[in-house]
mmCIF file of C-alpha atoms and ligand atoms in Angstrom:
data_model
loop_
_atom_site.group_PDB
_atom_site.id
_atom_site.type_symbol
_atom_site.label_atom_id
_atom_site.label_comp_id
_atom_site.label_asym_id
_atom_site.label_seq_id
_atom_site.Cartn_x
_atom_site.Cartn_y
_atom_site.Cartn_z
ATOM 1 C CA MET L 1 -5.352 140.936 5.282
ATOM 2 C CA THR L 2 -8.279 142.665 7.056
ATOM 3 C CA ALA L 3 -11.285 140.574 7.585
ATOM 4 C CA ASN L 4 -13.689 143.457 8.165
ATOM 5 C CA ILE L 5 -15.933 141.300 10.402
ATOM 6 C CA ASN L 6 -17.755 144.440 11.577
ATOM 7 C CA LYS L 7 -19.336 144.784 8.114
ATOM 8 C CA LEU L 8 -20.725 141.280 8.457
ATOM 9 C CA ALA L 9 -22.779 142.236 11.513
ATOM 10 C CA ARG L 10 -26.329 143.307 10.929
ATOM 11 C CA LYS L 11 -26.694 147.014 10.227
ATOM 12 C CA ASN L 12 -28.764 147.566 13.440
ATOM 13 C CA ILE L 13 -26.130 145.726 15.492
ATOM 14 C CA GLN L 14 -23.245 147.711 14.035
ATOM 15 C CA THR L 15 -24.621 150.960 15.423
ATOM 16 C CA LEU L 16 -26.008 149.499 18.665
ATOM 17 C CA ASN L 17 -25.060 151.078 21.963
ATOM 18 C CA PRO L 18 -25.174 148.185 24.404
ATOM 19 C CA TYR L 19 -26.868 148.549 27.788
ATOM 20 C CA GLN L 20 -24.558 150.409 30.085
ATOM 21 C CA SER L 21 -24.935 148.069 33.058
ATOM 22 C CA ALA L 22 -23.394 149.115 36.353
ATOM 23 C CA ARG L 23 -20.941 146.198 36.056
ATOM 24 C CA ARG L 24 -19.914 147.417 32.565
ATOM 25 C CA ILE L 25 -19.349 150.986 33.621
ATOM 26 C CA GLY L 26 -17.077 149.651 36.361
ATOM 27 C CA GLY L 27 -15.355 151.998 38.879
ATOM 28 C CA GLN L 28 -13.198 151.333 41.976
ATOM 29 C CA GLY L 29 -15.884 151.532 44.610
ATOM 30 C CA ASP L 30 -16.633 150.086 47.999
ATOM 31 C CA THR L 31 -20.026 151.607 48.247
ATOM 32 C CA TRP L 32 -22.092 150.460 45.253
ATOM 33 C CA LEU L 33 -25.294 152.421 45.063
ATOM 34 C CA ASN L 34 -25.722 152.288 41.232
ATOM 35 C CA ALA L 35 -27.518 149.052 40.377
ATOM 36 C CA ASN L 36 -30.460 148.911 42.847
ATOM 37 C CA GLU L 37 -29.157 145.629 44.290
ATOM 38 C CA SER L 38 -29.995 144.524 47.777
ATOM 39 C CA PRO L 39 -27.116 145.738 50.126
ATOM 40 C CA ILE L 40 -27.819 142.712 52.236
ATOM 41 C CA SER L 41 -27.004 139.281 51.071
ATOM 42 C CA VAL L 42 -29.050 136.201 51.777
ATOM 43 C CA SER L 43 -27.492 132.789 52.338
ATOM 44 C CA PHE L 44 -28.709 129.558 50.690
ATOM 45 C CA LYS L 45 -26.931 126.334 50.205
ATOM 46 C CA ALA L 46 -27.590 124.098 47.204
ATOM 47 C CA ARG L 47 -29.630 121.003 48.193
ATOM 48 C CA ILE L 48 -29.332 119.166 44.900
ATOM 49 C CA GLU L 49 -26.106 117.180 44.231
ATOM 50 C CA CYS L 50 -26.602 115.646 40.826
ATOM 51 C CA PHE L 51 -26.047 117.731 37.747
ATOM 52 C CA ASN L 52 -25.627 115.170 34.863
ATOM 53 C CA ARG L 53 -29.210 115.601 33.653
ATOM 54 C CA TYR L 54 -30.613 118.641 31.851
ATOM 55 C CA PRO L 55 -33.128 120.623 33.899
ATOM 56 C CA GLU L 56 -36.824 120.832 33.082
ATOM 57 C CA CYS L 57 -37.585 123.668 30.603
ATOM 58 C CA GLN L 58 -40.057 125.105 33.157
ATOM 59 C CA PRO L 59 -39.080 123.718 36.590
ATOM 60 C CA ASN L 60 -42.400 122.588 38.053
ATOM 61 C CA ASP L 61 -41.434 123.289 41.745
ATOM 62 C CA LEU L 62 -40.330 126.781 40.930
ATOM 63 C CA VAL L 63 -43.343 127.555 38.922
ATOM 64 C CA SER L 64 -45.565 126.280 41.738
ATOM 65 C CA SER L 65 -43.672 128.246 44.363
ATOM 66 C CA TYR L 66 -44.096 131.502 42.480
ATOM 67 C CA ALA L 67 -47.746 130.801 41.575
ATOM 68 C CA ASN L 68 -48.304 130.293 45.297
ATOM 69 C CA TYR L 69 -46.455 133.629 46.148
ATOM 70 C CA VAL L 70 -48.485 135.654 43.630
ATOM 71 C CA GLY L 71 -51.798 133.806 43.935
ATOM 72 C CA LEU L 72 -52.038 132.703 40.344
ATOM 73 C CA SER L 73 -52.212 129.214 38.714
ATOM 74 C CA ASN L 74 -49.152 127.517 37.304
ATOM 75 C CA SER L 75 -50.332 127.999 33.720
ATOM 76 C CA GLN L 76 -50.074 131.760 34.080
ATOM 77 C CA ILE L 77 -46.338 131.755 34.948
ATOM 78 C CA LEU L 78 -43.154 131.629 32.865
ATOM 79 C CA VAL L 79 -39.744 131.356 34.608
ATOM 80 C CA THR L 80 -36.944 133.283 32.703
ATOM 81 C CA ARG L 81 -33.312 134.127 32.976
ATOM 82 C CA GLY L 82 -34.019 137.362 34.796
ATOM 83 C CA ALA L 83 -36.897 139.663 33.978
ATOM 84 C CA ASP L 84 -34.586 140.843 31.130
ATOM 85 C CA GLU L 85 -35.188 137.579 29.194
ATOM 86 C CA GLY L 86 -38.973 138.230 29.611
ATOM 87 C CA ILE L 87 -38.556 141.540 27.843
ATOM 88 C CA GLU L 88 -36.670 139.933 25.035
ATOM 89 C CA LEU L 89 -38.983 136.857 24.622
ATOM 90 C CA LEU L 90 -42.022 139.120 24.327
ATOM 91 C CA ILE L 91 -40.479 140.952 21.372
ATOM 92 C CA LYS L 92 -39.302 137.742 19.798
ATOM 93 C CA ALA L 93 -42.719 136.170 20.055
ATOM 94 C CA PHE L 94 -44.977 139.180 19.126
ATOM 95 C CA CYS L 95 -43.060 141.664 16.972
ATOM 96 C CA LYS L 96 -42.221 141.141 13.365
ATOM 97 C CA PRO L 97 -38.838 142.836 12.491
ATOM 98 C CA GLY L 98 -39.123 145.763 10.148
ATOM 99 C CA GLU L 99 -42.969 145.924 10.516
ATOM 100 C CA ASP L 100 -44.264 145.928 14.077
ATOM 101 C CA ALA L 101 -43.414 148.448 16.796
ATOM 102 C CA ILE L 102 -43.289 148.781 20.580
ATOM 103 C CA ILE L 103 -44.140 151.845 22.653
ATOM 104 C CA TYR L 104 -42.064 152.830 25.740
ATOM 105 C CA CYS L 105 -42.308 155.872 27.909
ATOM 106 C CA PRO L 106 -38.919 157.456 28.789
ATOM 107 C CA PRO L 107 -37.290 158.322 31.065
ATOM 108 C CA THR L 108 -37.407 154.640 31.996
ATOM 109 C CA TYR L 109 -35.562 151.351 31.931
ATOM 110 C CA ASP L 110 -33.402 151.203 28.760
ATOM 111 C CA MET L 111 -33.774 147.445 27.996
ATOM 112 C CA TYR L 112 -37.195 147.777 26.295
ATOM 113 C CA ALA L 113 -35.666 149.910 23.516
ATOM 114 C CA ILE L 114 -32.426 148.065 23.370
ATOM 115 C CA ASN L 115 -34.159 144.757 22.818
ATOM 116 C CA ALA L 116 -36.421 146.295 20.100
ATOM 117 C CA LYS L 117 -33.301 147.700 18.387
ATOM 118 C CA ILE L 118 -31.544 144.270 18.532
ATOM 119 C CA ALA L 119 -34.658 142.622 16.887
ATOM 120 C CA ASP L 120 -34.955 145.481 14.364
ATOM 121 C CA VAL L 121 -38.429 146.381 15.667
ATOM 122 C CA ALA L 122 -39.497 149.996 15.540
ATOM 123 C CA ILE L 123 -39.629 152.009 18.700
ATOM 124 C CA LYS L 124 -42.184 154.749 19.422
ATOM 125 C CA GLU L 125 -41.163 156.933 22.341
ATOM 126 C CA ILE L 126 -44.054 158.554 24.203
ATOM 127 C CA PRO L 127 -42.355 160.351 27.101
ATOM 128 C CA THR L 128 -44.018 160.564 30.456
ATOM 129 C CA PHE L 129 -45.088 164.072 31.757
ATOM 130 C CA LYS L 130 -42.179 165.965 33.210
ATOM 131 C CA ASN L 131 -41.927 165.703 37.009
ATOM 132 C CA THR L 132 -45.126 163.729 37.669
ATOM 133 C CA TRP L 133 -43.773 160.972 35.406
ATOM 134 C CA GLN L 134 -47.244 159.724 34.506
ATOM 135 C CA ILE L 135 -48.022 158.182 31.167
ATOM 136 C CA ASP L 136 -49.350 160.262 28.249
ATOM 137 C CA LEU L 137 -52.561 158.267 27.487
ATOM 138 C CA PHE L 138 -53.706 160.584 24.745
ATOM 139 C CA ASN L 139 -50.481 160.381 22.697
ATOM 140 C CA ILE L 140 -50.088 156.597 23.307
ATOM 141 C CA ASN L 141 -53.668 156.302 21.973
ATOM 142 C CA LEU L 142 -52.798 158.254 18.861
ATOM 143 C CA ASN L 143 -49.765 156.067 18.164
ATOM 144 C CA LEU L 144 -51.036 152.580 18.427
ATOM 145 C CA GLU L 145 -50.751 151.690 14.862
ATOM 146 C CA LYS L 146 -48.575 148.521 14.404
ATOM 147 C CA VAL L 147 -47.767 148.486 18.123
ATOM 148 C CA LYS L 148 -47.801 145.045 19.585
ATOM 149 C CA LEU L 149 -46.239 145.749 22.948
ATOM 150 C CA ILE L 150 -46.446 148.737 25.305
ATOM 151 C CA TYR L 151 -43.788 148.583 28.075
ATOM 152 C CA ILE L 152 -44.536 150.390 31.284
ATOM 153 C CA CYS L 153 -42.292 150.258 34.334
ATOM 154 C CA ASN L 154 -44.158 150.480 37.747
ATOM 155 C CA PRO L 155 -42.625 151.707 40.052
ATOM 156 C CA ASN L 156 -40.697 153.476 37.259
ATOM 157 C CA ASN L 157 -36.920 153.092 37.133
ATOM 158 C CA PRO L 158 -35.200 155.625 37.519
ATOM 159 C CA THR L 159 -37.840 158.046 38.676
ATOM 160 C CA GLY L 160 -39.220 155.895 41.504
ATOM 161 C CA ASN L 161 -42.943 156.979 41.041
ATOM 162 C CA ILE L 162 -45.992 154.866 40.885
ATOM 163 C CA ILE L 163 -48.068 155.031 37.607
ATOM 164 C CA SER L 164 -51.705 155.667 38.512
ATOM 165 C CA LYS L 165 -53.829 152.520 38.614
ATOM 166 C CA ARG L 166 -56.708 154.286 36.805
ATOM 167 C CA ASP L 167 -54.360 155.246 33.941
ATOM 168 C CA LEU L 168 -53.087 151.734 33.652
ATOM 169 C CA LYS L 169 -56.670 150.391 33.477
ATOM 170 C CA SER L 170 -57.582 152.960 30.953
ATOM 171 C CA LEU L 171 -54.622 151.933 28.876
ATOM 172 C CA LEU L 172 -55.547 148.240 29.126
ATOM 173 C CA LYS L 173 -59.106 149.099 28.001
ATOM 174 C CA ILE L 174 -57.959 151.313 25.019
ATOM 175 C CA THR L 175 -55.535 148.644 23.835
ATOM 176 C CA LEU L 176 -57.696 145.516 24.359
ATOM 177 C CA GLY L 177 -57.618 143.480 21.145
ATOM 178 C CA ARG L 178 -54.899 145.586 19.604
ATOM 179 C CA SER L 179 -51.699 145.590 21.814
ATOM 180 C CA LEU L 180 -50.387 143.923 24.888
ATOM 181 C CA VAL L 181 -49.527 146.073 27.907
ATOM 182 C CA VAL L 182 -46.344 144.812 29.721
ATOM 183 C CA ILE L 183 -45.967 146.134 33.205
ATOM 184 C CA ASP L 184 -42.510 145.659 34.620
ATOM 185 C CA GLU L 185 -42.951 145.229 38.333
ATOM 186 C CA ALA L 186 -39.230 144.544 39.148
ATOM 187 C CA TYR L 187 -39.574 146.783 42.268
ATOM 188 C CA ILE L 188 -43.204 146.058 43.299
ATOM 189 C CA GLU L 189 -42.275 144.399 46.549
ATOM 190 C CA PHE L 190 -41.273 147.847 47.835
ATOM 191 C CA SER L 191 -44.897 149.025 47.222
ATOM 192 C CA PRO L 192 -46.918 145.893 46.960
ATOM 193 C CA LYS L 193 -50.318 147.473 47.067
ATOM 194 C CA ASN L 194 -49.667 148.964 43.579
ATOM 195 C CA SER L 195 -49.288 145.593 41.859
ATOM 196 C CA MET L 196 -51.557 144.973 38.885
ATOM 197 C CA VAL L 197 -51.621 141.205 39.497
ATOM 198 C CA ASN L 198 -55.274 141.245 40.426
ATOM 199 C CA SER L 199 -56.135 142.831 37.075
ATOM 200 C CA LEU L 200 -54.894 139.761 35.159
ATOM 201 C CA LYS L 201 -58.365 138.137 35.402
ATOM 202 C CA GLU L 202 -59.952 141.249 34.058
ATOM 203 C CA PHE L 203 -57.606 142.098 31.173
ATOM 204 C CA PRO L 204 -56.287 139.257 28.839
ATOM 205 C CA ASN L 205 -53.860 141.854 27.245
ATOM 206 C CA LEU L 206 -52.016 142.430 30.473
ATOM 207 C CA ILE L 207 -48.500 140.963 31.087
ATOM 208 C CA ILE L 208 -46.495 141.410 34.235
ATOM 209 C CA LEU L 209 -42.725 141.087 34.658
ATOM 210 C CA ARG L 210 -41.176 140.153 38.006
ATOM 211 C CA THR L 211 -37.695 139.279 39.305
ATOM 212 C CA LEU L 212 -35.727 137.872 42.241
ATOM 213 C CA SER L 213 -32.947 140.412 41.632
ATOM 214 C CA LYS L 214 -34.145 143.317 43.773
ATOM 215 C CA ALA L 215 -36.195 142.783 46.921
ATOM 216 C CA PHE L 216 -35.325 139.000 47.047
ATOM 217 C CA ALA L 217 -31.570 139.987 46.961
ATOM 218 C CA LEU L 218 -30.783 137.373 44.281
ATOM 219 C CA ALA L 219 -29.460 139.428 41.346
ATOM 220 C CA GLY L 220 -26.560 136.973 41.036
ATOM 221 C CA ILE L 221 -28.803 133.912 40.198
ATOM 222 C CA ARG L 222 -30.603 135.539 37.250
ATOM 223 C CA CYS L 223 -34.097 134.520 37.790
ATOM 224 C CA GLY L 224 -37.262 136.273 36.769
ATOM 225 C CA PHE L 225 -41.027 135.604 35.908
ATOM 226 C CA THR L 226 -43.619 136.565 33.338
ATOM 227 C CA LEU L 227 -47.168 136.559 34.520
ATOM 228 C CA ALA L 228 -49.965 136.526 31.948
ATOM 229 C CA THR L 229 -52.918 134.547 30.622
ATOM 230 C CA GLU L 230 -52.248 130.907 29.823
ATOM 231 C CA GLU L 231 -52.523 131.759 26.152
ATOM 232 C CA VAL L 232 -49.651 134.275 26.292
ATOM 233 C CA ILE L 233 -47.541 131.927 28.431
ATOM 234 C CA ASN L 234 -48.067 129.076 25.862
ATOM 235 C CA ILE L 235 -46.877 131.382 23.076
ATOM 236 C CA LEU L 236 -43.729 132.372 25.110
ATOM 237 C CA ASN L 237 -43.082 128.754 25.820
ATOM 238 C CA THR L 238 -42.692 128.138 22.016
ATOM 239 C CA VAL L 239 -39.846 130.589 21.730
ATOM 240 C CA ILE L 240 -37.964 130.145 24.996
ATOM 241 C CA SER L 241 -34.706 128.123 24.790
ATOM 242 C CA PRO L 242 -34.925 124.436 25.933
ATOM 243 C CA TYR L 243 -33.127 124.797 29.253
ATOM 244 C CA PRO L 244 -33.169 128.375 30.287
ATOM 245 C CA ILE L 245 -32.975 127.848 34.064
ATOM 246 C CA SER L 246 -30.066 126.001 35.576
ATOM 247 C CA THR L 247 -30.576 123.311 38.250
ATOM 248 C CA ILE L 248 -28.734 125.438 40.761
ATOM 249 C CA VAL L 249 -30.805 128.482 40.035
ATOM 250 C CA THR L 250 -34.017 126.618 40.555
ATOM 251 C CA ASP L 251 -32.677 125.129 43.728
ATOM 252 C CA ILE L 252 -31.886 128.530 45.243
ATOM 253 C CA ALA L 253 -35.042 130.245 43.767
ATOM 254 C CA VAL L 254 -37.321 127.679 45.336
ATOM 255 C CA GLN L 255 -35.744 128.161 48.783
ATOM 256 C CA SER L 256 -36.197 131.943 48.374
ATOM 257 C CA LEU L 257 -39.870 131.474 48.019
ATOM 258 C CA GLU L 258 -40.438 129.356 51.132
ATOM 259 C CA LYS L 259 -42.528 130.965 53.967
ATOM 260 C CA LYS L 260 -39.655 131.950 56.196
ATOM 261 C CA ALA L 261 -37.574 133.425 53.323
ATOM 262 C CA ILE L 262 -40.489 135.513 52.143
ATOM 263 C CA GLU L 263 -40.917 136.844 55.713
ATOM 264 C CA ASP L 264 -37.214 137.808 55.689
ATOM 265 C CA MET L 265 -37.645 139.492 52.283
ATOM 266 C CA ARG L 266 -40.585 141.521 53.668
ATOM 267 C CA ASN L 267 -38.429 142.537 56.640
ATOM 268 C CA ARG L 268 -35.578 143.618 54.363
ATOM 269 C CA VAL L 269 -38.087 145.710 52.348
ATOM 270 C CA LEU L 270 -39.230 147.447 55.631
ATOM 271 C CA THR L 271 -35.605 148.302 56.502
ATOM 272 C CA LEU L 272 -34.818 149.590 53.058
ATOM 273 C CA ASN L 273 -38.065 151.614 52.994
ATOM 274 C CA MET L 274 -37.118 153.161 56.305
ATOM 275 C CA ASN L 275 -33.556 153.894 55.166
ATOM 276 C CA ARG L 276 -35.059 155.636 52.069
ATOM 277 C CA ILE L 277 -37.252 157.782 54.268
ATOM 278 C CA TRP L 278 -34.241 158.805 56.382
ATOM 279 C CA LEU L 279 -32.009 159.402 53.354
ATOM 280 C CA VAL L 280 -34.671 161.567 51.593
ATOM 281 C CA ASP L 281 -34.949 163.774 54.789
ATOM 282 C CA GLU L 282 -31.205 164.158 55.096
ATOM 283 C CA LEU L 283 -30.782 165.022 51.438
ATOM 284 C CA LYS L 284 -33.379 167.727 51.648
ATOM 285 C CA LYS L 285 -31.203 169.520 54.207
ATOM 286 C CA ILE L 286 -28.172 169.632 51.785
ATOM 287 C CA SER L 287 -27.775 173.050 50.009
ATOM 288 C CA TYR L 288 -26.952 171.802 46.534
ATOM 289 C CA VAL L 289 -29.776 169.291 46.386
ATOM 290 C CA LYS L 290 -32.292 170.918 44.102
ATOM 291 C CA LYS L 291 -35.031 168.255 44.242
ATOM 292 C CA VAL L 292 -35.613 164.844 45.705
ATOM 293 C CA PHE L 293 -38.325 162.916 43.709
ATOM 294 C CA ASP L 294 -40.806 160.791 45.700
ATOM 295 C CA SER L 295 -39.885 157.175 45.479
ATOM 296 C CA HIS L 296 -41.745 153.940 46.087
ATOM 297 C CA ALA L 297 -38.718 151.659 45.405
ATOM 298 C CA ASN L 298 -35.223 150.943 46.676
ATOM 299 C CA TYR L 299 -33.633 153.958 44.937
ATOM 300 C CA ILE L 300 -34.221 157.734 44.652
ATOM 301 C CA LEU L 301 -33.850 160.178 41.904
ATOM 302 C CA VAL L 302 -32.210 163.476 42.971
ATOM 303 C CA LYS L 303 -31.604 166.610 41.071
ATOM 304 C CA PHE L 304 -28.531 168.547 42.063
ATOM 305 C CA TYR L 305 -26.752 171.861 41.555
ATOM 306 C CA MET L 306 -23.269 170.927 40.246
ATOM 307 C CA PHE L 307 -24.258 167.368 39.707
ATOM 308 C CA GLU L 308 -21.135 166.569 37.664
ATOM 309 C CA LYS L 309 -18.857 167.659 40.564
ATOM 310 C CA ILE L 310 -20.805 165.657 43.050
ATOM 311 C CA PHE L 311 -20.874 162.570 40.924
ATOM 312 C CA GLN L 312 -17.120 162.756 40.292
ATOM 313 C CA SER L 313 -16.093 163.544 43.858
ATOM 314 C CA LEU L 314 -18.180 160.674 45.298
ATOM 315 C CA TRP L 315 -16.866 158.320 42.584
ATOM 316 C CA GLU L 316 -13.326 159.165 43.665
ATOM 317 C CA LYS L 317 -14.232 158.367 47.226
ATOM 318 C CA GLY L 318 -15.566 154.933 46.213
ATOM 319 C CA ILE L 319 -19.247 155.870 46.353
ATOM 320 C CA ILE L 320 -20.671 154.912 43.021
ATOM 321 C CA LEU L 321 -24.018 156.416 41.941
ATOM 322 C CA ARG L 322 -25.904 156.221 38.629
ATOM 323 C CA ASN L 323 -25.674 159.188 36.268
ATOM 324 C CA GLN L 324 -29.054 159.968 34.689
ATOM 325 C CA ASP L 325 -28.171 163.364 33.167
ATOM 326 C CA HIS L 326 -28.393 162.120 29.552
ATOM 327 C CA LYS L 327 -32.022 160.909 29.827
ATOM 328 C CA ASN L 328 -35.284 162.683 28.824
ATOM 329 C CA ASN L 329 -36.096 165.467 31.276
ATOM 330 C CA LEU L 330 -33.432 164.261 33.757
ATOM 331 C CA LYS L 331 -30.797 166.943 33.416
ATOM 332 C CA ASN L 332 -28.516 167.122 36.536
ATOM 333 C CA CYS L 333 -30.087 164.010 38.015
ATOM 334 C CA LEU L 334 -28.428 161.073 39.700
ATOM 335 C CA ARG L 335 -30.125 157.902 40.885
ATOM 336 C CA ILE L 336 -29.060 156.625 44.320
ATOM 337 C CA SER L 337 -29.797 152.977 45.425
ATOM 338 C CA ILE L 338 -30.806 152.620 48.922
ATOM 339 C CA GLY L 339 -27.965 150.961 50.827
ATOM 340 C CA SER L 340 -27.530 149.582 54.251
ATOM 341 C CA ASN L 341 -27.803 151.941 57.313
ATOM 342 C CA ALA L 342 -24.000 152.262 57.267
ATOM 343 C CA GLU L 343 -23.901 153.051 53.495
ATOM 344 C CA CYS L 344 -26.686 155.652 53.814
ATOM 345 C CA ILE L 345 -24.863 157.331 56.713
ATOM 346 C CA HIS L 346 -21.515 157.188 54.823
ATOM 347 C CA LEU L 347 -23.096 158.862 51.781
ATOM 348 C CA VAL L 348 -24.751 161.678 53.727
ATOM 349 C CA LYS L 349 -21.460 162.358 55.525
ATOM 350 C CA GLU L 350 -19.521 162.612 52.311
ATOM 351 C CA LEU L 351 -22.206 164.849 50.694
ATOM 352 C CA LYS L 352 -22.055 167.171 53.762
ATOM 353 C CA ASN L 353 -18.286 167.291 53.505
ATOM 354 C CA LEU L 354 -18.539 168.306 49.864
ATOM 355 C CA SER L 355 -20.930 171.107 50.726
ATOM 356 C CA LYS L 356 -18.217 172.682 52.839
ATOM 357 C CA ILE L 357 -15.773 173.045 50.021
HETATM 358 C C1 PLP S 1 -33.229 145.431 37.391
HETATM 359 C C2 PLP S 1 -34.401 145.567 36.492
HETATM 360 C C3 PLP S 1 -34.837 144.452 35.657
HETATM 361 C C4 PLP S 1 -33.951 143.361 35.411
HETATM 362 O O1 PLP S 1 -34.215 142.335 36.286
HETATM 363 P P1 PLP S 1 -33.408 140.952 36.129
HETATM 364 O O2 PLP S 1 -34.403 139.968 36.640
HETATM 365 O O3 PLP S 1 -32.196 141.109 36.986
HETATM 366 O O4 PLP S 1 -33.086 140.704 34.651
HETATM 367 C C5 PLP S 1 -36.013 144.583 34.914
HETATM 368 N N1 PLP S 1 -36.594 145.739 34.852
HETATM 369 C C6 PLP S 1 -36.230 146.805 35.647
HETATM 370 C C7 PLP S 1 -37.031 147.985 35.581
HETATM 371 C C8 PLP S 1 -35.161 146.760 36.424
HETATM 372 O O5 PLP S 1 -34.767 147.835 37.070
#
């Protein structure tokens, strides 16, 4: 007897291609430069010892700590299981399946479209301009019908560029009263002056996503934040699960937002930004590097001659990069996360060896 369980799954799930996370793709590496994680680990010990009670839905200490870090009030903050949960909750709360739509601007982070597909919400793709990777305001404006959410990633993953603040403000003005603009600031600590946090008081349709996974070096604990007006946060609080943040996660996250830990984070960012500048310089000297795109985050997008061979050869040597060749306007491109000093040196050495063959 065959049960044919697959046929029971919703149609949009049967054909869904799940997110190809670095951990899912696998590989046998010792130099992981494919997930934009921090190469440096931070060390915290749990302070709490009792786990028999459920946690608060929104742990008050953690909300206060993050509010203090970003200069907002507690009522403007939602703690989530990574920024990824924020992306999902927004669609759940604001988009009606089969009726509403989201806009996203590829090449960018895949999870906006994947979450829309899972929810059976229509996706309007408005690609950014090739090579400048700025948003196409004109075409976004023409396509706003039924659009509840517009996802913009800033700095953009995987291109590394900053979206112009003027464009973002224009977008917020155009869409006021019609759609919400979600700015994913997962990498903003690497370029803090470009944050839109200060625009929250001006634009009630602005929503910002943040995470502890990148600059804070805590991808393993799964903790993120949604910043918005109190009204939006209240709506999200009606759809979030009752106990989304475990007691252990809150314990570690609160410690990571203490004064000294934030100083350490800022020093890590300085080191990684310096490593990036060094790596960009070195890559530009290598003959089969066609183009290195300017980056304001802890990764760089690089266009190669013979990208396939380079990707494979490095993979076999245990250096795992992220292939971007399949994405809009990113033919022959690889994304390289900025590693430790030793990892950057190792990568450049192997690339130089390859150019001798
Ligand atoms: C890594 C990343 C996220 C996911 O963050 P988590 O908090 O780990 O879920 C969200 N957005 C972008 C653009 C990312 O690169």
